[in-house]
Tab-separated table of C-alpha atoms and ligand atoms in Angstrom:
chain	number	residue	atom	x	y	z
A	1	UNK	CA	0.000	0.000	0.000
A	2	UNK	CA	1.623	3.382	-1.134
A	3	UNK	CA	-0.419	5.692	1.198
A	4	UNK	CA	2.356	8.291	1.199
A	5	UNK	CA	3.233	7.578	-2.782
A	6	UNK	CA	6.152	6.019	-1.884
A	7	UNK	CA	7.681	8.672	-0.652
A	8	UNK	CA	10.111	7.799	2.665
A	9	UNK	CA	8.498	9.221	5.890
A	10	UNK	CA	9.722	12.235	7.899
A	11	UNK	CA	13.184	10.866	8.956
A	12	UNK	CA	13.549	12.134	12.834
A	13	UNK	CA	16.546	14.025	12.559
A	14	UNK	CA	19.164	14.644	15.492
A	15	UNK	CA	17.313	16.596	18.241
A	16	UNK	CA	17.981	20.294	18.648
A	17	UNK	CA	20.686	20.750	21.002
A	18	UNK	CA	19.891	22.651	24.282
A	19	UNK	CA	21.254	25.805	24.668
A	20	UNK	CA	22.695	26.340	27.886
A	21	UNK	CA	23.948	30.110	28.668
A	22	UNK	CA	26.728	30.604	31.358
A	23	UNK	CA	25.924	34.333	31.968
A	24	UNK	CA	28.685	36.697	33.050
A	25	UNK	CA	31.377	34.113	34.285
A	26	UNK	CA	34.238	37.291	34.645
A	27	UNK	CA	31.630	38.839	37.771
A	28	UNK	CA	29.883	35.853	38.718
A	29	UNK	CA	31.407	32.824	39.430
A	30	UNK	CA	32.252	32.322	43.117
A	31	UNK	CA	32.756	28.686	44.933
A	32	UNK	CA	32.784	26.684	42.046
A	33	UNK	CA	29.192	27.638	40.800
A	34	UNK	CA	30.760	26.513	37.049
A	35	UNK	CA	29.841	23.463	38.388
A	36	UNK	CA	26.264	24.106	37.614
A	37	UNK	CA	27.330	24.078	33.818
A	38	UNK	CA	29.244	21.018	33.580
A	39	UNK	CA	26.589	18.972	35.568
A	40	UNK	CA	23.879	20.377	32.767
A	41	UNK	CA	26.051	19.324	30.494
A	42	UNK	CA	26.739	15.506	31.652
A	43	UNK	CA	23.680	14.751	32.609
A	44	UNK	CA	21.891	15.894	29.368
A	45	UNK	CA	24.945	13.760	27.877
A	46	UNK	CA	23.968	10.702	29.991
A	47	UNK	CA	20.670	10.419	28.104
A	48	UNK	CA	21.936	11.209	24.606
A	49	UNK	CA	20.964	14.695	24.950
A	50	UNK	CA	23.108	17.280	22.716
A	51	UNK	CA	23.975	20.399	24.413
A	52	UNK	CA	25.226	23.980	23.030
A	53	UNK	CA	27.582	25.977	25.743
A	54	UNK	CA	27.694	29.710	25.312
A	55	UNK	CA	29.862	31.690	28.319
A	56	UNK	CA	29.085	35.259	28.038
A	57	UNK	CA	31.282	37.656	29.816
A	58	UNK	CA	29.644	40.921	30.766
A	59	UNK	CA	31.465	42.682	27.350
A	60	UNK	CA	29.098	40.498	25.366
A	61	UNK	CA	25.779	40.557	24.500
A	62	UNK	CA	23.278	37.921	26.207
A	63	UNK	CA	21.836	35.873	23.501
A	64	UNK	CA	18.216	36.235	23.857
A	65	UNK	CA	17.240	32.148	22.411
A	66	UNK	CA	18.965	29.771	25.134
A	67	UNK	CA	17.358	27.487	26.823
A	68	UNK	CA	18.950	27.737	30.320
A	69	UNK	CA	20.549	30.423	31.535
A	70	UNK	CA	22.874	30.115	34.093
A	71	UNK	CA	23.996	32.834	37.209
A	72	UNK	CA	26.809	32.123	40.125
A	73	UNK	CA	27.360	34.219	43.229
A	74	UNK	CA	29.632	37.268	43.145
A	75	UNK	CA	31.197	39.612	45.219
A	76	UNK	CA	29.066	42.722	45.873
A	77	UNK	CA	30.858	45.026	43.809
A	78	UNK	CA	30.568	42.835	40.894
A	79	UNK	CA	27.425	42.005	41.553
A	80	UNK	CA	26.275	45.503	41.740
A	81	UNK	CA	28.351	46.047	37.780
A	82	UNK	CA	26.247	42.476	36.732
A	83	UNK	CA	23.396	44.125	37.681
A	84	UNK	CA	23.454	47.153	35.891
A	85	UNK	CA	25.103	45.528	32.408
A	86	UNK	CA	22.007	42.919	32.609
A	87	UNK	CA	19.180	45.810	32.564
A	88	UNK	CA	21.179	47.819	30.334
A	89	UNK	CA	21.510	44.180	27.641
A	90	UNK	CA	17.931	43.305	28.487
A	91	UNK	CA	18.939	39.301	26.652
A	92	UNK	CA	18.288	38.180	30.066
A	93	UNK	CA	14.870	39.560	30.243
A	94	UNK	CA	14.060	39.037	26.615
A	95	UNK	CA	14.372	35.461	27.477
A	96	UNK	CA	12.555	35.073	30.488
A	97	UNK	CA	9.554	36.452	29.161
A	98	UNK	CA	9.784	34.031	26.057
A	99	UNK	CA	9.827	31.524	28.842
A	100	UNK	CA	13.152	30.053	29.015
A	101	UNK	CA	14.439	28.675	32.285
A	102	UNK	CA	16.698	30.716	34.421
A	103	UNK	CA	18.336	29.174	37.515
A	104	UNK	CA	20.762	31.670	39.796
A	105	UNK	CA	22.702	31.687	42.432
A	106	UNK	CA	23.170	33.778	45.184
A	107	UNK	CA	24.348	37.289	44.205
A	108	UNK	CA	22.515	36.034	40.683
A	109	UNK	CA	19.406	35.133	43.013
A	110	UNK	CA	19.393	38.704	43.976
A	111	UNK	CA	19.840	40.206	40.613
A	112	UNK	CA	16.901	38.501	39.392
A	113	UNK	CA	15.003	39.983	41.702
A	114	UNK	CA	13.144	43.723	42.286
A	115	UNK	CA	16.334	45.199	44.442
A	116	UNK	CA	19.125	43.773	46.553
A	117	UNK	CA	21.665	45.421	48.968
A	118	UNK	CA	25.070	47.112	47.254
A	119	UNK	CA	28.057	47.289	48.846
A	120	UNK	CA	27.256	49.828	51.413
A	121	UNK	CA	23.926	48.738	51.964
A	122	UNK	CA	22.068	51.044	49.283
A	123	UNK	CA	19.155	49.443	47.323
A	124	UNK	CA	20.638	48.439	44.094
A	125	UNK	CA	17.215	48.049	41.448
A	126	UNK	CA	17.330	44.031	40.083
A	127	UNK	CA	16.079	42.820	36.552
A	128	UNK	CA	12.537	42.365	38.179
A	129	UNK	CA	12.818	38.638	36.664
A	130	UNK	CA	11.347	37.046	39.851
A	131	UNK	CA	9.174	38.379	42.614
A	132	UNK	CA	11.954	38.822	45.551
A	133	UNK	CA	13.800	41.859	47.025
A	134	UNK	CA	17.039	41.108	49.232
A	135	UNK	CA	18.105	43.449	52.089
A	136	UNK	CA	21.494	42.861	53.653
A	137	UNK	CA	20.915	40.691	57.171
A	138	UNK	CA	22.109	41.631	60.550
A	139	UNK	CA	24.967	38.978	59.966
A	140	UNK	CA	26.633	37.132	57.210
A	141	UNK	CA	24.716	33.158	56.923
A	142	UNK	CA	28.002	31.414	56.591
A	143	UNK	CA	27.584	27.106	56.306
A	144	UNK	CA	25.945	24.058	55.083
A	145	UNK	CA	22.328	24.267	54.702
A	146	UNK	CA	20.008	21.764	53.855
A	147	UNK	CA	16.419	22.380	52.636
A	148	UNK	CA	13.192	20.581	52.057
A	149	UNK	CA	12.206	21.345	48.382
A	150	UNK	CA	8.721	22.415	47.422
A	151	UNK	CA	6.875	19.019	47.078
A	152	UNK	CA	5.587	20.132	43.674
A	153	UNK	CA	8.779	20.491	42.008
A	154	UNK	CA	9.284	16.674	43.002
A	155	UNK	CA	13.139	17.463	43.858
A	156	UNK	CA	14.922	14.899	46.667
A	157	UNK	CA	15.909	17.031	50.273
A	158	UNK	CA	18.601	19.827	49.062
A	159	UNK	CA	22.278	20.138	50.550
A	160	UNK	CA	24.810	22.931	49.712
A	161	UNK	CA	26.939	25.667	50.790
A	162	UNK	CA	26.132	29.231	51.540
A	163	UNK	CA	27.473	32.103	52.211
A	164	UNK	CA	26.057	35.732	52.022
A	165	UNK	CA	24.989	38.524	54.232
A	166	UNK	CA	21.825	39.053	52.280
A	167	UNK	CA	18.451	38.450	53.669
A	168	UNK	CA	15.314	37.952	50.583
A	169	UNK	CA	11.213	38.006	50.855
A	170	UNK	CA	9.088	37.234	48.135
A	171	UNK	CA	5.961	38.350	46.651
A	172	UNK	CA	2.961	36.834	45.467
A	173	UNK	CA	4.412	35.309	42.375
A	174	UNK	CA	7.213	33.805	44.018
A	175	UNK	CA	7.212	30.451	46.092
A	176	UNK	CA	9.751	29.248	48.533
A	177	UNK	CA	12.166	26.772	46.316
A	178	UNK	CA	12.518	25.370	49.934
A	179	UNK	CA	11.815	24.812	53.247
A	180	UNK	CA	15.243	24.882	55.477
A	181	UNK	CA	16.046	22.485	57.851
A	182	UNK	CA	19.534	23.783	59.134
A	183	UNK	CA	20.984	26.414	57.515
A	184	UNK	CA	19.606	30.132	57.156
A	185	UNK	CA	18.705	30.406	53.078
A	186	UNK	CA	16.153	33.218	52.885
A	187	UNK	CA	16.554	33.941	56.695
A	188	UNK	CA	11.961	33.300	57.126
A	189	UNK	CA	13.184	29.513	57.332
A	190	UNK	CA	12.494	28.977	53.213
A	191	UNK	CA	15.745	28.545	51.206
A	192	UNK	CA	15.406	30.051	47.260
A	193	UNK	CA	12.584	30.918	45.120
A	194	UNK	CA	10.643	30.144	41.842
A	195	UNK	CA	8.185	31.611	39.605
A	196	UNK	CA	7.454	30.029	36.699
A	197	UNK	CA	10.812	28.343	35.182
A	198	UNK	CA	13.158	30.797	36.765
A	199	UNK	CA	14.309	29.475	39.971
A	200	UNK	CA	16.894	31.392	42.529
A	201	UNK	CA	18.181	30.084	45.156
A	202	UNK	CA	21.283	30.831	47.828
A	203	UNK	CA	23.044	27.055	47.706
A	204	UNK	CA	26.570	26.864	46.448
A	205	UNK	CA	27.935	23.421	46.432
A	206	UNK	CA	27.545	24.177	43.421
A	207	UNK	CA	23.900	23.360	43.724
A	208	UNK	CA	23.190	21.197	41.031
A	209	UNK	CA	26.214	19.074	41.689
A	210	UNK	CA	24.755	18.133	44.981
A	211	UNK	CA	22.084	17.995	43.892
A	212	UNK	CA	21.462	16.295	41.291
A	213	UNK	CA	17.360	16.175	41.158
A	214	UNK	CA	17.477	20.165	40.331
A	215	UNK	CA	19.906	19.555	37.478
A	216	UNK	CA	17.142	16.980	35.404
A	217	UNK	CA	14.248	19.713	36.542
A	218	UNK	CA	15.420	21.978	34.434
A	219	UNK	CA	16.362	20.137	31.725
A	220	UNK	CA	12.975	18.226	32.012
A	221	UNK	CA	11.755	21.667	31.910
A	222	UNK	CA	13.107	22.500	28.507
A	223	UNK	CA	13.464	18.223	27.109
A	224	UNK	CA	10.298	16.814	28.346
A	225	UNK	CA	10.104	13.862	30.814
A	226	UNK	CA	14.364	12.475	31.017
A	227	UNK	CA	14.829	8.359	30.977
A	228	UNK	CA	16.519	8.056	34.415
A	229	UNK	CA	20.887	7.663	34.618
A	230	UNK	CA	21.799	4.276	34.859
A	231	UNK	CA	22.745	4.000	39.011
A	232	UNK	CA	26.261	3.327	38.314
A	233	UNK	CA	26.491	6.854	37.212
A	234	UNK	CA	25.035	8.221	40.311
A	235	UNK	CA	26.989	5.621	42.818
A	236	UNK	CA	29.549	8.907	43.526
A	237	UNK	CA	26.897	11.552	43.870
A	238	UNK	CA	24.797	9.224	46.419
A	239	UNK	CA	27.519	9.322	48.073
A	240	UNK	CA	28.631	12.739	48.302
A	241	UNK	CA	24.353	13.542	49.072
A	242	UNK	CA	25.073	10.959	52.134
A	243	UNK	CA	27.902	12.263	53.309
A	244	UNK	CA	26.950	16.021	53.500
A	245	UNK	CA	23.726	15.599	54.587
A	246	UNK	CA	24.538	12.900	57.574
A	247	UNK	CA	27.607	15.906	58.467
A	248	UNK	CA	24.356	17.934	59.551
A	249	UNK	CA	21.860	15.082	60.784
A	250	UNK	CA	20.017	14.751	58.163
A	251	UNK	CA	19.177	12.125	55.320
A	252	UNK	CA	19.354	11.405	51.637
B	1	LIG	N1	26.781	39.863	47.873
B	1	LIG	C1	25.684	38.977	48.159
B	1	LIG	C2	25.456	38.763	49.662
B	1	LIG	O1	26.389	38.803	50.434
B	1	LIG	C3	25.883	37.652	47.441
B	1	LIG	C4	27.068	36.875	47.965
B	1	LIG	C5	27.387	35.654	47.130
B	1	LIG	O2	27.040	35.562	45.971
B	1	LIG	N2	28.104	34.711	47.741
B	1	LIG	O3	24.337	38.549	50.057
């Protein structure tokens, strides 16, 4: 039967890579957060996935069609320079509001957000990409911190790192990434925020290589549903997720 003429069908070709953007590595890139990037791109490796890596310094332009953007911690004067480049690029925002997924860290959490503190404590205006504003705290949250994530995001118990003087409250469109079980986070007992794909949160660790169950969120978020790692991949992560969360009391 020639119901198609004999033509071939529609030959699946490969499937568009993801587009991962590391955004301003030269201001923001404290503890390690690179880490976030490579994890991305194993894990979208580990299930065939191809991946695209653009690292944007802030002399560049941000591309306005990735798929994940990506934002580490940073000093506050840097941060407050980050801040000011991003509103003045507007890729960042251009991309949010065609829905892409945006996960930052720390002084990136805060520069997603309405304001944050500068360097001597002045409001410094955010990208308004997520409904937070951060204040500097009484006292710097220096530590491990482990967090209960929102049970709708279906992410296993958090562990990281943190370290930053800021304190952050959300607004209606925001929701707690977390609830914290030891640690400070947010300093209201929630740890990070979301609104829609774009996610913020205070955990170093880097986050994603702790924690491993944020990583395949967001690339769920832009892939679909992911087939799950084979276990021997994961045997040195358990471990590591054992480790640090038994060093506060806590399990995996
Ligand atoms: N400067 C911010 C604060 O101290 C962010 C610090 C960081 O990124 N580690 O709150």
């Amino acid at each position: 039967m020639h119901d198609n003429l004999g033509l071939p069908g529609p030959v699946p070709g490969p499937a568009a890579a993801i587009r991962l953007v590391w955004v301003y590595p030269d201001l923001l890139s404290t503890y390690g957060d690179r880490g976030n990037l490579l994890v991305l791109v194993r894990r979208a490796g580990l299930r065939g996935m191809a991946v695209e890596v653009a690292g944007v310094n802030s002399d560049q332009q941000v591309p306005g069609d990735g798929d994940i953007y990506l934002l580490g911690g940073g000093e506050d004067l840097p941060q407050v320079l980050a801040a000011r480049r991003l509103r003045a690029d507007g890729g960042l925002a251009a991309a949010a509001s065609r829905g892409a997924v945006i996960f930052a860290v720390c002084a990136g959490y805060q520069i997603i957000g309405a304001e944050f503190a500068g360097a001597e404590g002045e409001a410094v205006p955010g990208l308004g990409l997520l409904d937070i504003r951060s204040s500097r705290g009484e006292q710097r949250a220096v530590g491990e911190i482990t967090a209960e994530v929102d049970p709708g995001l279906g992410v296993p118990r958090l562990t990281g790192f943190e370290n930053h003087q800021g304190v952050t409250w959300r607004g209606p469109a925001a929701r707690p990434l977390a609830a914290v079980l030891d640690g400070v986070g947010n300093g209201d007992g929630t740890e990070g925020a979301y609104g829609g794909r774009v996610i913020g949160t205070y955990l170093h660790g880097p986050a994603l290589v702790r924690n491993p169950g944020l990583a395949d969120l967001l690339l769920g978020w832009v892939a679909g549903p992911l087939p799950p790692v084979d276990p021997r991949q994961e045997e040195l992560v358990r471990q590591l997720r054992t480790e640090r969360l038994a060093s506060r009391g806590a399990t995996a």
